[in-house]
Structure formats: structure tokens, C-alpha cells
Amino acid sequence: MRHFARLIVIVFTILRFGLDELALSGFRQRWVRLLARVITLGRRLDAPRGQRLRLALERLGPIFVKFGQVLSTRRDFLPADVADELARLQDSVPPFPAEQARRLVEQAFGRPIDAVFSQFDAQPVASASIAQVHFAVLRNGREVAVKVLRPGMLAAIEADLALLRTLARWVEWLSADGKRLKPRDVVAEFDKYLHDELDLVREAANASQLRRNMQSLALVMVPEMVWELCTKGVIVMERMVGVPISQVPRLREAGVDVQKLARDGVTIFFTQVFRDGFFHADMHPGNIQVSLAPTTFQRYISLDFGIVGTLTEFDKEYLAQNFIAFFRRDYRRVAELHVESGWVPRTTRVDELESAVRAVCEPHFNRPLKDISLGDVLLRLFQASRRFNVKIQPQLVLLQKTLLNVEGLGRQLDPELDLWSTAKPFLEHWMKDQVGWRGFVKRLQREAPRYVQLLPQLPRLLHQRLQPRPVTEARALEALLDETRRVHRLLQALAWSAVGFVAGVLATQAFLY
């Protein structure tokens, strides 16, 4: 009941902007269309539907705005007018007053704003759901961007998250799929990332990590942080100059190869996911620009690092094997991986799961991206997963969201881009690095410090283990024989493990090549 007031606000907002009429308008049944007409009697809904949806999401707060941001990249799901209007959520959320921004900056630094900046633009260059950005010039003449957290954000997000937790409990209780979908775990995952986004120092640290990771790739630029001017509520970073990636005609006029740009975006995404296990998880068009400067021409510019995703080595290996199996249409291997990982019960028949996966994925291969709806694939996989009790993995929710963002960007840049064939060579190279001899050497190097400490102790430990205890001679001899057998079995197991490892590496290399 403590969320009752918020529920009333949500319902009132839905009715005020006519979102109920929008939801029902997609149904073809006669009685549903009649119901939509009845509920709109007495209300004036003159504004376009996309504008009404955008205004409603802005009124409901940051969580709903982020939902709209994700939707705006999926033009295959939405009418053009709705997608165009939702795209304004990415960097055109109404800003808070400039005087309030100046006051927040002065509070963060504990000194007048003129003591820090020789110039501070009152008009924000971007205004998003969590913060807004002002351009400024430091006293030493360096051009920077100043990101200021919106006031009152923590209380607003806490209220909506509390409501989502309650709704998640209801879903688990009322829905047959509730436990399998793990709605409470999913809400907890977004809770963590939203709170991380409210700590701008954490965002600055994320940016520094991505900047280090991406330096060797030379495809994307990340702004450098001015660490002495970074606090939880305000951060200062290098000013980046570029063209928003959504302005494709302008990029073409400047001579940018948009087809290559689309392929580079896929490479950046898979590099961050599979090489680093640390990826930009908020890649909507408002956070991505393209440099037109002569020295960095056609490079991506990444902005807004409040939400990043991380993957363990197990997650990366499992996902890579799944992707490669998908690309090769090895649906049986996909089914086996689901069983091996515990995503489906051990009693699941692999052949039945293989057949279900084949029915979902086979129609989508060898087609350009413009003809493939990843949303349709995910929907049909969800329907198939219900039959096999597939467990949703909350740690991969951000990866799924980012993959949708990448697909949306690729669709805008090059509708003919084949996402599968573009990603396949990269993943195969990654697997060779991980499973082949190079991967073996890298793991040895990583474990070397432990071996250096352990190896000198082995003779002493073995000697202590083989020393007879002060017991009768017969028992001492028996104990010595037991220890000898154990050592023999251990050495035998190590030898067979080495043989198995070498055979596995050779087989994997042959499979990959």
C-alpha cells in the first residue's frame, strides 16, 4: 500500500496522455477497438501519439525515460513517427535551470565557479534523464565538459525501484513463468546499475578503464577525466567534438564510410565483450558520436559511462561458444551448451531442444540485417524456452540490452549489414586465442606468480608427506606404501591430463581452422 500513491500517478499519467488508447489501438478485434473508442470519450488527445508517449515517459521519471531510450533504437518495432519522437529522449530531456547547475558545481568544489572555470556555458549541450552536460573552459585554457547530476534523483529512483520490487514479487507469485524469469533478480541487477550511474566518480572510473582498453583498437575515443575535479555529483572531462551518429546524412556529406562505420561498431562491441569482459552498456545514439577531425577521422566517440557491463571468464567462453555454434548452424551444440551450463534441467532431451532452436534461428540466416528482426528471434526463443524451463540469467540482461542497441545502430548506418557474418571471424579469432596455444601461454603467464611461490615448497612438502610417523615398523611400511601409491596415482593423473590437454588443443585448432 505504500506504493499506492505512485501507482495512482502512473495510472493518471497513462490516462492523461492517452497511452491506454495507444496500447489498445494495435489490436484488430472489433470489441477491443470499440473499447478504445469508449475509454477516449470526453478526452482531447490532439497531440501526435509519439509526442504523447514521450511526454508521458518524461513525466514518469528516469527509469521510464531509459525504457523509451531503448525503444527508440528499434525502428523495426515502432512506427517512424513514434521512433523519431522517442529519439528526443536520448539527449533532449528538459534541462534544469542553469543557476541551479552553477550552484551544484560550486557546492561540489567548495569554491566559486569563476575560481575553477574562465568560462561556463549556461546553456547545457545535452540534457539526459540522470544528468546534464555544460561546456566550459578551465583557468589554464583547456576546453572541458562538465557533467552535473540532476538534483533529487536518488529519491525518485528509489521510489520507482521499490515499486518494481513489489511488482516483481507479484509476478513471481501470480505467474507460472515468474520463478523461471527471475524478475526480482532482474530488478536487483538494474537497481545496482542505476545506483552506480548516480555516482559520477564511478562513471569517471568506468571511462578511464574503457579508455585504456580501447587505446590499442584505434576505432573509438573515450574522453580523459580531469580527476582533481571529479566528485560524486559533478565530473569534468576532456571536451570531445563530433557528429551524433544518428545524423547519417551529415556523416555521408563529410565523406564518412558509413558501411565501414557499421562494421567498426560491431568490432568495438565484440572486443569489449569477449576480449575485455567490460563493455559500454548504454550505447544508444545519444551517447555515440563520430569524429570528423583530420587526425581521428571516422572514429567513434563514446560518451556517458554510468552503466557498464562485466562478464566472467565462464560467461565469455559460454557466450562465444554459443555464438559460434549459431553462426555455424550447429544447433545441437547450442542445446548441449544450455544443458552443460545449467540453463535447462539436466533431464532435458537434447534432440528436442535442438529442434526448437533450429526452428527459431534457421529462417534468419544469410539475410541482410534489414530483413532480420532480432526482436522476433528473441520472442520465439522465449516461447520455446517456456517449454524447456530455460532459466533467465540476470547477469546477461545488460548484454542483451546492449546487443539491441548495437543492432539498432547498425540498422541506421547500413541496413544491408549482415551482423552474423561480420561477427563470426572476430569470434573465431577470439576462440583461437583462448583455447589454442596462445591462450595456454597467456594462462601460464597469469598463473606464474602462484607457481613461483608453490614450486620451491614442493620437495619439502613431499618429504614431509612421505615421512613415516612414530608407529610400528609394519604400520610405517604400510603407510609408506599407501603414500607411494597416492603419489604414483597423482603423477599418472597429471600425465594423462597433460596428454588430454594437448589432444584437446590440437582438436580445437583443427576444428577452428
Short mmCIF file of C-alpha atoms in Angstrom, two decimals:
data_model
loop_
_atom_site.label_atom_id
_atom_site.label_comp_id
_atom_site.label_asym_id
_atom_site.label_seq_id
_atom_site.Cartn_x
_atom_site.Cartn_y
_atom_site.Cartn_z
CA MET A 1 0.00 0.00 0.00
CA ARG A 2 2.96 2.36 0.48
CA HIS A 3 3.33 2.41 -3.33
CA PHE A 4 -0.34 3.18 -3.85
CA ALA A 5 0.28 6.90 -4.41
CA ARG A 6 2.90 6.18 -7.10
CA LEU A 7 0.53 3.73 -8.81
CA ILE A 8 -2.12 6.44 -8.88
CA VAL A 9 0.39 8.83 -10.52
CA ILE A 10 1.27 6.19 -13.15
CA VAL A 11 -2.38 5.43 -13.92
CA PHE A 12 -3.26 9.13 -14.05
CA THR A 13 -0.34 9.78 -16.44
CA ILE A 14 -1.44 6.90 -18.68
CA LEU A 15 -4.97 8.30 -18.84
CA ARG A 16 -3.86 11.92 -19.22
CA PHE A 17 -1.70 11.20 -22.27
CA GLY A 18 -3.96 8.55 -23.73
CA LEU A 19 -1.46 5.71 -23.53
CA ASP A 20 -4.31 3.30 -22.85
CA GLU A 21 -5.76 4.21 -26.25
CA LEU A 22 -2.33 3.69 -27.87
CA ALA A 23 -1.99 0.24 -26.29
CA LEU A 24 -5.43 -0.90 -27.45
CA SER A 25 -5.10 0.56 -30.96
CA GLY A 26 -2.77 -2.24 -32.02
CA PHE A 27 -5.45 -4.91 -31.64
CA ARG A 28 -7.63 -5.88 -34.59
CA GLN A 29 -10.54 -7.38 -32.68
CA ARG A 30 -13.71 -5.38 -33.09
CA TRP A 31 -14.60 -5.40 -29.40
CA VAL A 32 -11.13 -4.08 -28.49
CA ARG A 33 -11.41 -1.20 -30.98
CA LEU A 34 -14.84 -0.40 -29.56
CA LEU A 35 -13.39 -0.37 -26.03
CA ALA A 36 -10.63 2.02 -27.18
CA ARG A 37 -13.26 4.43 -28.50
CA VAL A 38 -15.27 4.27 -25.27
CA ILE A 39 -12.35 4.99 -22.95
CA THR A 40 -11.29 8.03 -25.01
CA LEU A 41 -14.71 9.72 -24.81
CA GLY A 42 -14.50 13.12 -23.15
CA ARG A 43 -10.70 13.38 -23.51
CA ARG A 44 -8.95 15.61 -26.03
CA LEU A 45 -5.98 13.77 -27.48
CA ASP A 46 -4.97 16.23 -30.18
CA ALA A 47 -1.19 15.82 -29.84
CA PRO A 48 0.53 13.21 -32.05
CA ARG A 49 0.83 9.78 -30.46
CA GLY A 50 4.64 9.81 -30.39
CA GLN A 51 4.69 13.14 -28.60
CA ARG A 52 2.14 11.92 -26.06
CA LEU A 53 4.25 8.82 -25.35
CA ARG A 54 7.44 10.87 -24.96
CA LEU A 55 5.85 13.40 -22.64
CA ALA A 56 4.35 10.62 -20.52
CA LEU A 57 7.71 8.89 -20.11
CA GLU A 58 9.37 12.20 -19.20
CA ARG A 59 6.66 12.85 -16.62
CA LEU A 60 7.07 9.40 -15.06
CA GLY A 61 10.78 9.80 -14.41
CA PRO A 62 14.27 8.46 -15.24
CA ILE A 63 13.51 4.73 -15.27
CA PHE A 64 10.71 5.23 -17.79
CA VAL A 65 12.88 7.61 -19.84
CA LYS A 66 15.54 4.90 -20.12
CA PHE A 67 12.87 2.48 -21.29
CA GLY A 68 11.95 4.97 -24.01
CA GLN A 69 15.62 5.34 -24.98
CA VAL A 70 15.91 1.60 -25.64
CA LEU A 71 12.65 1.60 -27.62
CA SER A 72 13.83 4.47 -29.82
CA THR A 73 16.58 2.31 -31.37
CA ARG A 74 14.10 -0.35 -32.52
CA ARG A 75 12.57 1.16 -35.65
CA ASP A 76 11.58 -2.32 -36.79
CA PHE A 77 9.17 -2.45 -33.85
CA LEU A 78 7.82 1.11 -33.94
CA PRO A 79 6.15 3.41 -36.47
CA ALA A 80 8.54 6.07 -37.79
CA ASP A 81 6.72 8.97 -36.08
CA VAL A 82 6.90 7.27 -32.66
CA ALA A 83 10.57 6.29 -33.08
CA ASP A 84 11.51 9.85 -34.14
CA GLU A 85 9.79 11.31 -31.10
CA LEU A 86 11.33 8.83 -28.64
CA ALA A 87 14.76 9.59 -30.10
CA ARG A 88 14.46 13.03 -28.47
CA LEU A 89 14.70 11.32 -25.07
CA GLN A 90 18.33 10.47 -25.74
CA ASP A 91 19.73 13.96 -25.30
CA SER A 92 16.76 16.34 -25.21
CA VAL A 93 15.20 15.78 -21.80
CA PRO A 94 14.15 19.20 -20.42
CA PRO A 95 17.15 20.66 -18.53
CA PHE A 96 17.09 22.00 -15.00
CA PRO A 97 17.90 25.73 -14.58
CA ALA A 98 21.45 26.93 -15.27
CA GLU A 99 21.63 28.76 -11.93
CA GLN A 100 20.87 25.51 -10.16
CA ALA A 101 23.64 23.80 -12.14
CA ARG A 102 26.12 26.55 -11.17
CA ARG A 103 25.13 26.19 -7.52
CA LEU A 104 25.63 22.41 -7.61
CA VAL A 105 29.09 22.86 -9.18
CA GLU A 106 30.12 25.37 -6.51
CA GLN A 107 28.87 23.06 -3.74
CA ALA A 108 30.81 20.13 -5.21
CA PHE A 109 34.11 22.04 -5.45
CA GLY A 110 33.65 24.23 -2.39
CA ARG A 111 34.60 27.45 -4.19
CA PRO A 112 33.13 29.98 -6.62
CA ILE A 113 32.66 28.70 -10.14
CA ASP A 114 34.83 31.53 -11.53
CA ALA A 115 37.75 30.21 -9.48
CA VAL A 116 37.62 26.94 -11.42
CA PHE A 117 36.48 27.97 -14.92
CA SER A 118 37.28 31.01 -17.00
CA GLN A 119 34.08 30.26 -18.93
CA PHE A 120 30.99 28.16 -18.07
CA ASP A 121 28.21 27.90 -20.67
CA ALA A 122 24.82 28.44 -19.07
CA GLN A 123 23.01 26.50 -21.80
CA PRO A 124 23.59 22.74 -21.44
CA VAL A 125 24.83 20.96 -24.56
CA ALA A 126 22.99 17.77 -23.56
CA SER A 127 20.29 17.01 -21.02
CA ALA A 128 19.55 13.39 -20.18
CA SER A 129 17.49 11.55 -17.60
CA ILE A 130 20.25 11.36 -14.97
CA ALA A 131 22.43 14.43 -15.57
CA GLN A 132 23.13 17.28 -17.95
CA VAL A 133 26.36 18.49 -19.56
CA HIS A 134 27.75 22.03 -19.88
CA PHE A 135 30.79 23.05 -21.89
CA ALA A 136 33.40 25.09 -20.02
CA VAL A 137 36.99 26.32 -20.18
CA LEU A 138 39.41 25.76 -17.29
CA ARG A 139 41.56 28.58 -15.95
CA ASN A 140 44.53 27.10 -17.85
CA GLY A 141 42.61 27.38 -21.14
CA ARG A 142 41.73 23.69 -21.56
CA GLU A 143 38.28 23.05 -23.04
CA VAL A 144 36.25 20.61 -20.97
CA ALA A 145 32.75 19.20 -20.49
CA VAL A 146 31.12 19.40 -17.05
CA LYS A 147 28.56 16.75 -16.13
CA VAL A 148 26.17 17.68 -13.32
CA LEU A 149 23.86 15.19 -11.61
CA ARG A 150 20.18 16.14 -11.55
CA PRO A 151 19.01 17.15 -8.07
CA GLY A 152 16.60 14.80 -6.28
CA MET A 153 17.47 11.82 -8.48
CA LEU A 154 18.14 9.35 -5.68
CA ALA A 155 14.72 9.75 -4.07
CA ALA A 156 12.91 9.46 -7.43
CA ILE A 157 14.75 6.31 -8.44
CA GLU A 158 14.34 4.70 -5.01
CA ALA A 159 10.57 5.19 -5.20
CA ASP A 160 10.26 3.57 -8.63
CA LEU A 161 12.62 0.72 -7.76
CA ALA A 162 10.62 -0.03 -4.63
CA LEU A 163 7.51 -0.24 -6.78
CA LEU A 164 9.29 -2.50 -9.28
CA ARG A 165 10.42 -4.82 -6.45
CA THR A 166 6.82 -5.15 -5.29
CA LEU A 167 5.60 -5.82 -8.83
CA ALA A 168 8.38 -8.42 -9.29
CA ARG A 169 7.19 -10.28 -6.18
CA TRP A 170 3.64 -10.25 -7.52
CA VAL A 171 4.84 -11.60 -10.87
CA GLU A 172 6.69 -14.46 -9.18
CA TRP A 173 3.61 -15.26 -7.10
CA LEU A 174 0.93 -14.92 -9.79
CA SER A 175 2.72 -16.03 -12.97
CA ALA A 176 3.60 -19.59 -13.88
CA ASP A 177 6.78 -18.25 -15.54
CA GLY A 178 7.64 -15.98 -12.61
CA LYS A 179 10.32 -18.09 -10.93
CA ARG A 180 11.96 -19.02 -14.21
CA LEU A 181 12.21 -15.40 -15.37
CA LYS A 182 13.69 -14.29 -12.01
CA PRO A 183 12.05 -10.83 -12.04
CA ARG A 184 13.39 -9.94 -8.60
CA ASP A 185 16.94 -10.76 -9.65
CA VAL A 186 16.49 -8.68 -12.82
CA VAL A 187 15.19 -5.71 -10.79
CA ALA A 188 18.13 -6.12 -8.38
CA GLU A 189 20.54 -6.03 -11.34
CA PHE A 190 19.05 -2.77 -12.68
CA ASP A 191 18.97 -1.41 -9.11
CA LYS A 192 22.72 -1.91 -8.89
CA TYR A 193 23.47 -0.27 -12.23
CA LEU A 194 21.13 2.67 -11.68
CA HIS A 195 22.75 3.41 -8.33
CA ASP A 196 26.15 3.10 -9.95
CA GLU A 197 25.01 5.67 -12.51
CA LEU A 198 24.16 8.10 -9.69
CA ASP A 199 27.81 8.05 -8.53
CA LEU A 200 29.66 10.14 -11.10
CA VAL A 201 33.07 9.17 -9.66
CA ARG A 202 32.25 5.58 -10.57
CA GLU A 203 31.32 6.75 -14.06
CA ALA A 204 34.67 8.54 -14.36
CA ALA A 205 36.47 5.34 -13.31
CA ASN A 206 34.50 3.37 -15.90
CA ALA A 207 35.54 5.86 -18.57
CA SER A 208 39.22 5.56 -17.61
CA GLN A 209 39.06 1.77 -17.81
CA LEU A 210 37.38 1.82 -21.23
CA ARG A 211 39.88 4.41 -22.44
CA ARG A 212 42.79 2.11 -21.51
CA ASN A 213 41.11 -0.93 -23.03
CA MET A 214 40.30 0.78 -26.33
CA GLN A 215 43.61 2.58 -26.95
CA SER A 216 45.08 -0.35 -28.89
CA LEU A 217 41.99 -0.71 -31.11
CA ALA A 218 42.20 2.81 -32.66
CA LEU A 219 38.50 2.74 -33.57
CA VAL A 220 36.93 4.59 -30.65
CA MET A 221 37.85 7.56 -28.44
CA VAL A 222 36.94 7.98 -24.79
CA PRO A 223 37.34 11.37 -23.03
CA GLU A 224 40.10 11.77 -20.46
CA MET A 225 38.93 12.62 -16.94
CA VAL A 226 40.20 15.64 -15.01
CA TRP A 227 40.47 13.70 -11.76
CA GLU A 228 41.13 16.65 -9.46
CA LEU A 229 37.69 17.97 -10.49
CA CYS A 230 35.66 14.76 -10.14
CA THR A 231 33.13 14.30 -7.32
CA LYS A 232 30.02 12.14 -6.81
CA GLY A 233 27.77 14.91 -8.13
CA VAL A 234 29.99 16.67 -10.70
CA ILE A 235 32.74 15.41 -13.02
CA VAL A 236 34.92 17.28 -15.50
CA MET A 237 36.32 15.61 -18.60
CA GLU A 238 38.05 16.33 -21.89
CA ARG A 239 35.72 18.01 -24.38
CA MET A 240 35.01 15.80 -27.38
CA VAL A 241 33.92 17.24 -30.74
CA GLY A 242 31.95 15.05 -33.10
CA VAL A 243 28.74 14.48 -35.04
CA PRO A 244 25.94 12.43 -33.43
CA ILE A 245 25.84 9.03 -35.08
CA SER A 246 22.13 9.41 -35.75
CA GLN A 247 22.87 12.21 -38.28
CA VAL A 248 23.72 9.82 -41.11
CA PRO A 249 23.20 12.32 -44.00
CA ARG A 250 25.63 14.74 -42.39
CA LEU A 251 28.20 11.95 -41.96
CA ARG A 252 27.85 10.97 -45.61
CA GLU A 253 28.35 14.58 -46.72
CA ALA A 254 31.57 14.71 -44.68
CA GLY A 255 32.91 11.66 -46.54
CA VAL A 256 32.43 9.08 -43.78
CA ASP A 257 32.18 5.48 -44.99
CA VAL A 258 29.03 4.52 -43.08
CA GLN A 259 29.28 0.86 -44.11
CA LYS A 260 32.73 0.64 -42.52
CA LEU A 261 31.40 2.59 -39.55
CA ALA A 262 28.71 -0.07 -39.05
CA ARG A 263 31.29 -2.87 -39.20
CA ASP A 264 33.57 -1.00 -36.79
CA GLY A 265 30.68 -0.71 -34.34
CA VAL A 266 30.24 -4.48 -34.33
CA THR A 267 34.00 -4.94 -33.84
CA ILE A 268 34.05 -2.50 -30.91
CA PHE A 269 31.12 -4.25 -29.24
CA PHE A 270 32.53 -7.77 -29.56
CA THR A 271 36.00 -6.59 -28.50
CA GLN A 272 34.65 -5.05 -25.33
CA VAL A 273 32.52 -8.10 -24.56
CA PHE A 274 34.79 -11.02 -25.43
CA ARG A 275 38.30 -9.62 -25.10
CA ASP A 276 37.83 -7.35 -22.09
CA GLY A 277 34.62 -8.56 -20.43
CA PHE A 278 33.94 -4.86 -19.75
CA PHE A 279 31.57 -3.09 -22.13
CA HIS A 280 29.70 0.17 -22.58
CA ALA A 281 26.13 -0.87 -21.73
CA ASP A 282 24.27 2.32 -22.69
CA MET A 283 25.07 2.58 -26.40
CA HIS A 284 22.02 4.45 -27.63
CA PRO A 285 22.63 7.05 -30.38
CA GLY A 286 22.65 9.94 -27.89
CA ASN A 287 25.86 8.56 -26.36
CA ILE A 288 27.73 7.86 -29.61
CA GLN A 289 29.35 10.43 -31.92
CA VAL A 290 31.76 10.28 -34.85
CA SER A 291 34.90 12.38 -35.13
CA LEU A 292 35.45 14.44 -38.28
CA ALA A 293 38.84 15.83 -37.21
CA PRO A 294 41.62 15.01 -39.74
CA THR A 295 43.77 13.09 -37.22
CA THR A 296 40.89 11.00 -35.85
CA PHE A 297 38.58 10.93 -38.86
CA GLN A 298 35.74 8.37 -38.72
CA ARG A 299 36.50 7.20 -35.20
CA TYR A 300 33.68 6.60 -32.75
CA ILE A 301 33.38 8.86 -29.71
CA SER A 302 31.83 7.17 -26.67
CA LEU A 303 30.09 9.25 -24.02
CA ASP A 304 28.17 8.60 -20.79
CA PHE A 305 29.71 5.69 -18.88
CA GLY A 306 27.28 5.43 -15.98
CA ILE A 307 26.24 1.93 -17.00
CA VAL A 308 28.85 -0.66 -17.95
CA GLY A 309 28.56 -4.42 -18.05
CA THR A 310 31.03 -7.03 -16.88
CA LEU A 311 31.35 -10.72 -17.76
CA THR A 312 33.28 -13.50 -16.06
CA GLU A 313 35.62 -15.80 -17.98
CA PHE A 314 32.95 -18.51 -17.80
CA ASP A 315 30.30 -16.14 -19.22
CA LYS A 316 32.60 -15.08 -22.08
CA GLU A 317 33.57 -18.62 -23.04
CA TYR A 318 29.99 -19.85 -22.86
CA LEU A 319 28.66 -16.95 -24.95
CA ALA A 320 31.43 -17.24 -27.53
CA GLN A 321 30.78 -20.94 -27.99
CA ASN A 322 27.06 -20.25 -28.34
CA PHE A 323 27.62 -17.54 -30.94
CA ILE A 324 29.99 -19.71 -32.97
CA ALA A 325 27.58 -22.63 -32.82
CA PHE A 326 24.78 -20.30 -34.00
CA PHE A 327 26.90 -18.95 -36.85
CA ARG A 328 27.71 -22.50 -37.96
CA ARG A 329 24.11 -23.60 -37.51
CA ASP A 330 25.29 -26.25 -35.07
CA TYR A 331 22.03 -26.25 -33.14
CA ARG A 332 22.83 -29.48 -31.32
CA ARG A 333 25.88 -27.80 -29.77
CA VAL A 334 23.69 -24.86 -28.71
CA ALA A 335 21.32 -27.30 -26.99
CA GLU A 336 24.23 -29.13 -25.32
CA LEU A 337 25.66 -25.83 -24.04
CA HIS A 338 22.31 -24.93 -22.47
CA VAL A 339 22.31 -28.25 -20.63
CA GLU A 340 26.00 -28.07 -19.63
CA SER A 341 25.60 -24.55 -18.22
CA GLY A 342 22.55 -25.47 -16.16
CA TRP A 343 20.25 -23.11 -18.05
CA VAL A 344 17.85 -26.01 -18.59
CA PRO A 345 17.25 -29.08 -16.40
CA ARG A 346 19.67 -31.99 -16.85
CA THR A 347 16.74 -34.21 -17.82
CA THR A 348 16.03 -32.11 -20.93
CA ARG A 349 16.15 -34.10 -24.17
CA VAL A 350 18.91 -32.51 -26.25
CA ASP A 351 17.34 -33.54 -29.55
CA GLU A 352 14.05 -31.80 -28.71
CA LEU A 353 15.82 -28.60 -27.62
CA GLU A 354 17.97 -28.73 -30.76
CA SER A 355 14.85 -28.96 -32.92
CA ALA A 356 13.25 -25.98 -31.16
CA VAL A 357 16.36 -23.80 -31.56
CA ARG A 358 16.65 -24.75 -35.24
CA ALA A 359 13.03 -23.76 -35.88
CA VAL A 360 13.67 -20.32 -34.35
CA CYS A 361 17.04 -19.45 -35.93
CA GLU A 362 17.26 -21.17 -39.30
CA PRO A 363 14.92 -18.74 -41.15
CA HIS A 364 17.12 -15.76 -40.24
CA PHE A 365 20.49 -16.75 -41.70
CA ASN A 366 22.02 -15.45 -44.94
CA ARG A 367 19.82 -12.38 -44.88
CA PRO A 368 20.84 -8.70 -44.53
CA LEU A 369 20.25 -7.00 -41.22
CA LYS A 370 17.34 -5.02 -42.60
CA ASP A 371 15.45 -8.30 -43.12
CA ILE A 372 16.29 -9.76 -39.71
CA SER A 373 14.30 -8.86 -36.63
CA LEU A 374 16.31 -9.84 -33.58
CA GLY A 375 13.22 -8.95 -31.56
CA ASP A 376 11.27 -11.65 -33.40
CA VAL A 377 14.07 -14.15 -32.77
CA LEU A 378 14.10 -13.31 -29.04
CA LEU A 379 10.30 -13.56 -28.86
CA ARG A 380 10.26 -17.01 -30.45
CA LEU A 381 13.17 -18.15 -28.28
CA PHE A 382 11.19 -17.00 -25.25
CA GLN A 383 8.21 -19.05 -26.40
CA ALA A 384 10.44 -22.07 -26.93
CA SER A 385 12.19 -21.55 -23.59
CA ARG A 386 8.90 -21.74 -21.73
CA ARG A 387 8.51 -25.34 -22.88
CA PHE A 388 12.01 -26.29 -21.69
CA ASN A 389 12.04 -24.22 -18.45
CA VAL A 390 15.07 -22.16 -19.51
CA LYS A 391 16.33 -20.02 -16.62
CA ILE A 392 16.90 -16.34 -17.45
CA GLN A 393 20.40 -15.21 -16.43
CA PRO A 394 20.17 -11.76 -14.76
CA GLN A 395 23.88 -11.04 -15.25
CA LEU A 396 23.32 -11.08 -19.02
CA VAL A 397 20.39 -8.64 -19.05
CA LEU A 398 22.67 -5.68 -19.81
CA LEU A 399 24.41 -7.62 -22.56
CA GLN A 400 21.05 -8.37 -24.19
CA LYS A 401 20.05 -4.69 -23.93
CA THR A 402 23.36 -3.55 -25.45
CA LEU A 403 23.06 -6.05 -28.28
CA LEU A 404 19.70 -4.48 -29.13
CA ASN A 405 21.36 -1.04 -29.11
CA VAL A 406 24.13 -2.25 -31.43
CA GLU A 407 21.59 -3.76 -33.80
CA GLY A 408 19.63 -0.51 -33.82
CA LEU A 409 22.78 1.50 -34.62
CA GLY A 410 23.78 -0.94 -37.35
CA ARG A 411 20.32 -0.71 -38.89
CA GLN A 412 20.55 3.09 -39.06
CA LEU A 413 24.03 3.11 -40.60
CA ASP A 414 23.84 0.21 -43.03
CA PRO A 415 20.58 -1.71 -43.45
CA GLU A 416 22.47 -4.24 -45.61
CA LEU A 417 24.91 -5.13 -42.82
CA ASP A 418 24.99 -8.86 -42.10
CA LEU A 419 25.55 -8.94 -38.36
CA TRP A 420 26.27 -12.66 -38.31
CA SER A 421 28.99 -12.79 -40.97
CA THR A 422 30.61 -9.59 -39.62
CA ALA A 423 30.93 -11.01 -36.11
CA LYS A 424 31.86 -14.63 -36.99
CA PRO A 425 35.57 -14.07 -37.95
CA PHE A 426 36.12 -11.98 -34.82
CA LEU A 427 34.67 -14.66 -32.54
CA GLU A 428 36.63 -17.45 -34.22
CA HIS A 429 39.86 -15.47 -33.76
CA TRP A 430 38.96 -14.91 -30.11
CA MET A 431 38.33 -18.62 -29.59
CA LYS A 432 41.70 -19.47 -31.14
CA ASP A 433 43.34 -17.04 -28.74
CA GLN A 434 41.54 -18.51 -25.74
CA VAL A 435 41.59 -22.24 -26.50
CA GLY A 436 44.72 -22.56 -28.63
CA TRP A 437 48.41 -22.44 -27.72
CA ARG A 438 48.41 -18.64 -27.31
CA GLY A 439 45.63 -18.94 -24.75
CA PHE A 440 47.55 -21.67 -22.93
CA VAL A 441 50.67 -19.48 -22.75
CA LYS A 442 48.63 -16.50 -21.52
CA ARG A 443 47.09 -18.57 -18.73
CA LEU A 444 50.52 -19.86 -17.74
CA GLN A 445 51.81 -16.29 -17.55
CA ARG A 446 48.80 -15.28 -15.46
CA GLU A 447 49.33 -18.17 -13.03
CA ALA A 448 53.15 -17.82 -12.94
CA PRO A 449 53.27 -15.80 -9.65
CA ARG A 450 51.42 -18.62 -7.87
CA TYR A 451 53.74 -21.26 -9.37
CA VAL A 452 56.81 -19.28 -8.29
CA GLN A 453 55.64 -19.43 -4.67
CA LEU A 454 54.46 -23.05 -4.79
CA LEU A 455 57.22 -24.87 -6.71
CA PRO A 456 60.10 -24.28 -4.20
CA GLN A 457 57.89 -25.74 -1.46
CA LEU A 458 57.04 -28.97 -3.30
CA PRO A 459 60.16 -31.02 -2.31
CA ARG A 460 59.73 -30.12 1.39
CA LEU A 461 56.00 -30.82 1.33
CA LEU A 462 56.52 -34.14 -0.45
CA HIS A 463 59.29 -35.11 2.00
CA GLN A 464 57.07 -34.29 4.98
CA ARG A 465 54.24 -36.27 3.49
CA LEU A 466 56.41 -39.35 2.95
CA GLN A 467 57.98 -39.24 6.41
CA PRO A 468 56.79 -42.25 8.49
CA ARG A 469 55.01 -41.46 11.72
CA PRO A 470 56.34 -42.90 15.02
CA VAL A 471 54.35 -46.18 14.83
CA THR A 472 55.23 -49.84 14.47
CA GLU A 473 57.50 -50.82 11.61
CA ALA A 474 54.74 -52.73 9.83
CA ARG A 475 52.30 -49.86 10.02
CA ALA A 476 55.03 -47.44 8.92
CA LEU A 477 55.79 -49.62 5.90
CA GLU A 478 52.09 -49.86 5.04
CA ALA A 479 51.68 -46.07 5.37
CA LEU A 480 54.74 -45.53 3.15
CA LEU A 481 53.32 -47.86 0.51
CA ASP A 482 49.98 -46.03 0.65
CA GLU A 483 51.70 -42.70 0.18
CA THR A 484 53.76 -44.11 -2.69
CA ARG A 485 50.60 -45.33 -4.40
CA ARG A 486 48.98 -41.91 -3.93
CA VAL A 487 51.99 -40.15 -5.43
CA HIS A 488 52.02 -42.65 -8.33
CA ARG A 489 48.31 -42.07 -9.00
CA LEU A 490 48.84 -38.32 -8.80
CA LEU A 491 51.71 -38.39 -11.28
CA GLN A 492 49.74 -40.73 -13.55
CA ALA A 493 46.73 -38.37 -13.44
CA LEU A 494 48.95 -35.38 -14.22
CA ALA A 495 50.48 -37.20 -17.18
CA TRP A 496 47.11 -38.20 -18.61
CA SER A 497 45.80 -34.66 -18.02
CA ALA A 498 48.72 -33.25 -20.00
CA VAL A 499 48.08 -35.72 -22.82
CA GLY A 500 44.36 -34.88 -22.78
CA PHE A 501 45.06 -31.16 -22.79
CA VAL A 502 47.41 -31.41 -25.78
CA ALA A 503 44.92 -33.58 -27.64
CA GLY A 504 42.11 -31.14 -26.83
CA VAL A 505 44.13 -28.17 -28.07
CA LEU A 506 45.04 -29.96 -31.30
CA ALA A 507 41.42 -30.99 -31.86
CA THR A 508 40.18 -27.46 -31.19
CA GLN A 509 42.74 -25.97 -33.55
CA ALA A 510 41.69 -28.43 -36.25
CA PHE A 511 38.03 -27.57 -35.63
CA LEU A 512 38.61 -23.82 -35.80
CA TYR A 513 40.80 -23.94 -38.88
#
